[in-house]
mmCIF file of C-alpha atoms in Angstrom:
data_model
loop_
_atom_site.group_PDB
_atom_site.id
_atom_site.type_symbol
_atom_site.label_atom_id
_atom_site.label_comp_id
_atom_site.label_asym_id
_atom_site.label_seq_id
_atom_site.Cartn_x
_atom_site.Cartn_y
_atom_site.Cartn_z
ATOM 1 C CA UNK K 282 27.548 40.336 -238.068
ATOM 2 C CA UNK K 283 29.812 39.148 -235.273
ATOM 3 C CA UNK K 284 32.324 36.444 -236.095
ATOM 4 C CA UNK K 285 33.334 33.362 -234.144
ATOM 5 C CA UNK K 286 34.559 34.288 -230.681
ATOM 6 C CA UNK K 287 37.000 32.137 -228.764
ATOM 7 C CA UNK K 288 38.022 32.765 -225.169
ATOM 8 C CA UNK K 289 40.526 33.033 -223.721
ATOM 9 C CA UNK K 290 43.115 33.962 -226.371
ATOM 10 C CA UNK K 291 46.053 32.719 -224.330
ATOM 11 C CA UNK K 292 46.315 30.227 -221.491
ATOM 12 C CA UNK K 293 49.186 28.747 -219.503
ATOM 13 C CA UNK K 294 48.535 25.594 -217.496
ATOM 14 C CA UNK K 295 50.603 23.092 -215.564
ATOM 15 C CA UNK K 296 50.887 19.402 -216.429
ATOM 16 C CA UNK K 297 48.100 17.394 -214.817
ATOM 17 C CA UNK K 298 45.651 20.286 -214.661
ATOM 18 C CA UNK K 299 42.501 20.540 -216.727
ATOM 19 C CA UNK K 300 41.371 23.362 -219.009
ATOM 20 C CA UNK K 301 38.130 24.551 -220.565
ATOM 21 C CA UNK K 302 38.017 26.579 -223.766
ATOM 22 C CA UNK K 303 34.969 28.431 -225.022
ATOM 23 C CA UNK K 304 33.608 29.138 -228.500
ATOM 24 C CA UNK K 305 30.654 31.314 -229.480
ATOM 25 C CA UNK K 306 29.603 30.665 -233.097
ATOM 26 C CA UNK K 307 28.155 33.084 -235.602
ATOM 27 C CA UNK K 308 24.511 33.769 -234.861
ATOM 28 C CA UNK K 309 22.338 31.198 -236.620
ATOM 29 C CA UNK K 310 25.123 28.654 -237.083
ATOM 30 C CA UNK K 311 24.231 25.427 -235.323
ATOM 31 C CA UNK K 312 27.365 23.441 -236.148
ATOM 32 C CA UNK K 313 30.586 23.951 -234.197
ATOM 33 C CA UNK K 314 33.785 22.028 -234.790
ATOM 34 C CA UNK K 315 37.127 22.073 -232.991
ATOM 35 C CA UNK K 316 40.665 21.647 -234.311
ATOM 36 C CA UNK K 317 44.111 21.336 -232.789
ATOM 37 C CA UNK K 318 47.043 22.958 -234.576
ATOM 38 C CA UNK K 319 50.631 22.013 -233.746
ATOM 39 C CA UNK K 320 53.863 22.471 -235.729
ATOM 40 C CA UNK K 321 54.386 18.711 -235.913
ATOM 41 C CA UNK K 322 50.902 17.407 -236.678
ATOM 42 C CA UNK K 323 49.379 20.412 -238.415
ATOM 43 C CA UNK K 324 45.621 20.959 -238.208
ATOM 44 C CA UNK K 325 43.690 18.008 -236.816
ATOM 45 C CA UNK K 326 39.948 17.604 -236.368
ATOM 46 C CA UNK K 327 38.880 17.083 -232.763
ATOM 47 C CA UNK K 328 35.078 16.902 -232.861
ATOM 48 C CA UNK K 329 31.935 18.440 -234.287
ATOM 49 C CA UNK K 330 28.691 19.341 -232.553
ATOM 50 C CA UNK K 331 25.279 20.060 -234.014
ATOM 51 C CA UNK K 332 22.199 20.878 -231.941
ATOM 52 C CA UNK K 333 23.952 19.859 -228.717
ATOM 53 C CA UNK K 334 24.933 16.435 -230.098
ATOM 54 C CA UNK K 335 28.451 15.295 -230.883
ATOM 55 C CA UNK K 336 28.208 13.924 -234.397
ATOM 56 C CA UNK K 337 31.809 13.014 -235.056
ATOM 57 C CA UNK K 338 35.106 12.779 -233.222
ATOM 58 C CA UNK K 339 38.670 12.726 -234.448
ATOM 59 C CA UNK K 340 41.444 10.431 -233.300
ATOM 60 C CA UNK K 341 42.160 11.951 -229.896
ATOM 61 C CA UNK K 342 42.229 10.348 -226.441
ATOM 62 C CA UNK K 343 39.263 10.527 -224.099
ATOM 63 C CA UNK K 344 40.958 13.352 -222.169
ATOM 64 C CA UNK K 345 39.598 15.620 -224.891
ATOM 65 C CA UNK K 346 35.889 16.230 -224.577
ATOM 66 C CA UNK K 347 33.381 18.873 -225.485
ATOM 67 C CA UNK K 348 29.804 19.936 -225.323
ATOM 68 C CA UNK K 349 27.395 22.304 -226.983
ATOM 69 C CA UNK K 350 24.702 24.325 -225.302
ATOM 70 C CA UNK K 351 21.196 25.165 -226.512
ATOM 71 C CA UNK K 352 22.406 28.585 -227.749
ATOM 72 C CA UNK K 353 25.030 26.758 -229.903
ATOM 73 C CA UNK K 354 27.956 27.963 -227.788
ATOM 74 C CA UNK K 355 30.483 25.207 -227.313
ATOM 75 C CA UNK K 356 33.168 24.328 -224.818
ATOM 76 C CA UNK K 357 36.002 21.879 -225.056
ATOM 77 C CA UNK K 358 37.746 20.394 -222.062
ATOM 78 C CA UNK K 359 41.131 18.762 -221.781
ATOM 79 C CA UNK K 360 41.822 16.870 -218.572
ATOM 80 C CA UNK K 361 45.146 15.722 -217.137
ATOM 81 C CA UNK K 362 47.112 18.040 -219.392
ATOM 82 C CA UNK K 363 50.334 16.826 -220.996
ATOM 83 C CA UNK K 364 53.153 18.881 -222.486
ATOM 84 C CA UNK K 365 52.119 17.636 -225.921
ATOM 85 C CA UNK K 366 48.722 19.296 -225.553
ATOM 86 C CA UNK K 367 50.381 22.679 -226.090
ATOM 87 C CA UNK K 368 48.795 23.942 -229.278
ATOM 88 C CA UNK K 369 46.567 26.485 -230.927
ATOM 89 C CA UNK K 370 42.959 25.317 -230.539
ATOM 90 C CA UNK K 371 40.641 26.590 -233.249
ATOM 91 C CA UNK K 372 36.894 26.590 -233.319
ATOM 92 C CA UNK K 373 34.817 26.879 -236.490
ATOM 93 C CA UNK K 374 31.114 27.436 -237.005
ATOM 94 C CA UNK K 375 29.077 26.475 -240.023
ATOM 95 C CA UNK K 376 25.496 26.626 -241.288
ATOM 96 C CA UNK K 377 26.233 23.201 -242.893
ATOM 97 C CA UNK K 378 25.189 24.385 -246.344
ATOM 98 C CA UNK K 379 28.279 26.534 -246.724
ATOM 99 C CA UNK K 380 31.864 26.767 -245.532
ATOM 100 C CA UNK K 381 33.377 26.997 -242.106
ATOM 101 C CA UNK K 382 34.274 30.278 -240.367
ATOM 102 C CA UNK K 383 37.076 30.127 -237.849
ATOM 103 C CA UNK K 384 37.758 32.037 -234.673
ATOM 104 C CA UNK K 385 41.146 33.486 -233.759
ATOM 105 C CA UNK K 386 41.964 30.503 -231.583
ATOM 106 C CA UNK K 387 43.140 29.850 -228.047
ATOM 107 C CA UNK K 388 46.873 29.393 -227.586
ATOM 108 C CA UNK K 389 47.366 26.802 -224.821
ATOM 109 C CA UNK K 390 50.802 26.348 -223.295
ATOM 110 C CA UNK K 391 51.344 23.475 -220.875
ATOM 111 C CA UNK K 392 54.394 23.776 -218.618
ATOM 112 C CA UNK Y 130 38.206 8.893 -245.126
ATOM 113 C CA UNK Y 131 39.770 11.829 -246.878
ATOM 114 C CA UNK Y 132 43.353 13.004 -247.228
ATOM 115 C CA UNK Y 133 44.883 16.201 -248.590
ATOM 116 C CA UNK Y 134 48.391 16.623 -249.957
ATOM 117 C CA UNK Y 135 49.971 20.012 -250.396
ATOM 118 C CA UNK Y 136 52.958 19.272 -252.534
ATOM 119 C CA UNK Y 137 55.144 22.186 -251.459
ATOM 120 C CA UNK Y 138 55.843 23.049 -247.835
ATOM 121 C CA UNK Y 139 57.412 26.348 -248.828
ATOM 122 C CA UNK Y 140 57.151 28.488 -251.972
ATOM 123 C CA UNK Y 141 59.392 31.562 -252.414
ATOM 124 C CA UNK Y 142 58.221 34.036 -255.035
ATOM 125 C CA UNK Y 143 59.304 37.518 -256.041
ATOM 126 C CA UNK Y 144 56.846 40.348 -255.541
ATOM 127 C CA UNK Y 145 54.524 40.928 -258.537
ATOM 128 C CA UNK Y 146 55.296 37.453 -259.940
ATOM 129 C CA UNK Y 147 52.556 34.822 -260.388
ATOM 130 C CA UNK Y 148 52.234 31.916 -257.982
ATOM 131 C CA UNK Y 149 50.543 28.521 -257.871
ATOM 132 C CA UNK Y 150 50.102 26.519 -254.685
ATOM 133 C CA UNK Y 151 49.315 22.894 -255.363
ATOM 134 C CA UNK Y 152 46.731 20.746 -253.620
ATOM 135 C CA UNK Y 153 45.673 17.164 -254.335
ATOM 136 C CA UNK Y 154 43.083 15.203 -252.401
ATOM 137 C CA UNK Y 155 41.908 11.655 -252.006
ATOM 138 C CA UNK Y 156 38.357 10.699 -251.089
ATOM 139 C CA UNK Y 157 35.947 7.837 -251.700
ATOM 140 C CA UNK Y 158 33.026 10.297 -251.719
ATOM 141 C CA UNK Y 159 32.455 13.678 -253.342
ATOM 142 C CA UNK Y 160 33.806 16.592 -251.372
ATOM 143 C CA UNK Y 161 33.640 20.319 -250.900
ATOM 144 C CA UNK Y 162 37.033 22.026 -251.228
ATOM 145 C CA UNK Y 163 38.449 25.076 -249.500
ATOM 146 C CA UNK Y 164 41.548 27.219 -249.309
ATOM 147 C CA UNK Y 165 42.303 29.055 -246.082
ATOM 148 C CA UNK Y 166 45.046 31.557 -245.235
ATOM 149 C CA UNK Y 167 46.636 31.975 -241.826
ATOM 150 C CA UNK Y 168 48.667 35.016 -240.825
ATOM 151 C CA UNK Y 169 51.003 34.765 -237.795
ATOM 152 C CA UNK Y 170 49.199 34.361 -234.465
ATOM 153 C CA UNK Y 171 45.790 34.411 -236.106
ATOM 154 C CA UNK Y 172 43.031 31.989 -236.989
ATOM 155 C CA UNK Y 173 42.127 30.781 -240.461
ATOM 156 C CA UNK Y 174 40.540 33.069 -243.031
ATOM 157 C CA UNK Y 175 38.570 31.594 -245.917
ATOM 158 C CA UNK Y 176 40.078 32.517 -249.296
ATOM 159 C CA UNK Y 177 37.669 30.602 -251.514
ATOM 160 C CA UNK Y 178 35.552 27.469 -251.736
ATOM 161 C CA UNK Y 179 34.250 25.027 -254.299
ATOM 162 C CA UNK Y 180 30.826 23.629 -253.504
ATOM 163 C CA UNK Y 181 29.422 23.017 -256.999
ATOM 164 C CA UNK Y 182 29.052 24.656 -260.411
ATOM 165 C CA UNK Y 183 31.893 26.330 -262.295
ATOM 166 C CA UNK Y 184 35.208 24.655 -261.636
ATOM 167 C CA UNK Y 185 37.044 27.997 -261.671
ATOM 168 C CA UNK Y 186 36.468 29.701 -258.351
ATOM 169 C CA UNK Y 187 37.402 33.270 -257.534
ATOM 170 C CA UNK Y 188 38.159 34.316 -253.991
ATOM 171 C CA UNK Y 189 39.323 37.259 -251.964
ATOM 172 C CA UNK Y 190 42.578 39.186 -252.425
ATOM 173 C CA UNK Y 191 42.831 38.272 -256.125
ATOM 174 C CA UNK Y 192 43.183 34.521 -255.576
ATOM 175 C CA UNK Y 193 41.473 31.889 -257.709
ATOM 176 C CA UNK Y 194 41.474 28.094 -257.818
ATOM 177 C CA UNK Y 195 40.455 25.462 -260.321
ATOM 178 C CA UNK Y 196 38.802 22.195 -259.343
ATOM 179 C CA UNK Y 197 39.899 19.264 -261.492
ATOM 180 C CA UNK Y 198 37.896 16.177 -260.624
ATOM 181 C CA UNK Y 199 39.821 13.773 -262.857
ATOM 182 C CA UNK Y 200 43.132 14.803 -261.333
ATOM 183 C CA UNK Y 201 41.621 15.294 -257.853
ATOM 184 C CA UNK Y 202 43.340 18.652 -257.632
ATOM 185 C CA UNK Y 203 42.408 22.122 -256.418
ATOM 186 C CA UNK Y 204 45.396 24.354 -257.134
ATOM 187 C CA UNK Y 205 45.429 27.955 -255.902
ATOM 188 C CA UNK Y 206 46.743 30.738 -258.143
ATOM 189 C CA UNK Y 207 47.383 34.450 -258.071
ATOM 190 C CA UNK Y 208 48.651 36.348 -261.136
ATOM 191 C CA UNK Y 209 50.671 38.922 -259.193
ATOM 192 C CA UNK Y 210 51.605 38.567 -255.524
ATOM 193 C CA UNK Y 211 52.163 41.295 -252.996
ATOM 194 C CA UNK Y 212 54.368 41.344 -249.914
ATOM 195 C CA UNK Y 213 51.207 41.190 -247.792
ATOM 196 C CA UNK Y 214 50.435 37.722 -249.227
ATOM 197 C CA UNK Y 215 53.212 36.243 -247.102
ATOM 198 C CA UNK Y 216 51.367 33.685 -244.963
ATOM 199 C CA UNK Y 217 50.564 30.001 -244.500
ATOM 200 C CA UNK Y 218 48.002 28.568 -246.911
ATOM 201 C CA UNK Y 219 45.910 25.480 -246.198
ATOM 202 C CA UNK Y 220 43.855 23.356 -248.549
ATOM 203 C CA UNK Y 221 40.957 21.470 -246.932
ATOM 204 C CA UNK Y 222 38.101 19.140 -247.871
ATOM 205 C CA UNK Y 223 34.908 17.916 -246.250
ATOM 206 C CA UNK Y 224 32.464 15.283 -247.556
ATOM 207 C CA UNK Y 225 29.399 16.423 -249.439
ATOM 208 C CA UNK Y 226 27.059 14.601 -247.118
ATOM 209 C CA UNK Y 227 26.151 17.654 -245.056
ATOM 210 C CA UNK Y 228 28.546 18.226 -242.233
ATOM 211 C CA UNK Y 229 29.585 16.306 -239.111
ATOM 212 C CA UNK Y 230 32.887 15.209 -240.566
ATOM 213 C CA UNK Y 231 34.726 18.459 -240.073
ATOM 214 C CA UNK Y 232 37.544 19.542 -242.342
ATOM 215 C CA UNK Y 233 40.567 17.492 -243.357
ATOM 216 C CA UNK Y 234 43.540 19.769 -243.924
ATOM 217 C CA UNK Y 235 46.774 19.543 -245.831
ATOM 218 C CA UNK Y 236 50.032 20.292 -244.020
ATOM 219 C CA UNK Y 237 50.109 23.823 -245.368
ATOM 220 C CA UNK Y 238 52.289 25.808 -247.763
ATOM 221 C CA UNK Y 239 54.315 28.743 -246.508
ATOM 222 C CA UNK Y 240 54.249 31.434 -249.179
ATOM 223 C CA UNK Y 241 57.271 33.719 -248.915
ATOM 224 C CA UNK Y 242 57.211 36.885 -250.979
ATOM 225 C CA UNK Y 243 60.634 38.318 -251.738
ATOM 226 C CA UNK Y 244 60.983 42.024 -252.615
#
């Protein structure tokens, strides 16, 4: 059974640009959630999607957005990148009746 | 809202000694509890989870945790650690109400195994 796949693994962007990260959940999992991990703030919840609907959002500015497709794959987008957006972005999938399985993450560096 | 406190940011332990990583949580609703491990430059791997039933939960790699509702704690233990256990450990909770809230994490505990 394939795990959660996040692409790309590493990304370098310039301030002001936008970026799109992708997450393919475990087959059959309809819930996908996103997290930002930084040394200063630790792991913070960004948002969760279920059946193409955003059901909850963490305390992040509107520059952070996401979507989920009918096959449960999800993307998150960050517009107008700032240096502080440099982080490891983790995606997790869940069948809702059990725990969350994480991908290996996308390491975003903003220069 | 939920919050998770991991009382130690760093725990040094000698190899083959026992270890306990402490986790306390606060929540106005019942929660599921999890411990995850993160090795350098990797994602999070689930060690164990408490969803219901027995309060003593056994996980992978010889780890176990005990849920204590009255003390709102979920401490992680291992009777004998190995050098390969060196990693960052995160305690997390999510409300019982069936998803959508994501996980709330503690700040993490860096377990350092000394030979």
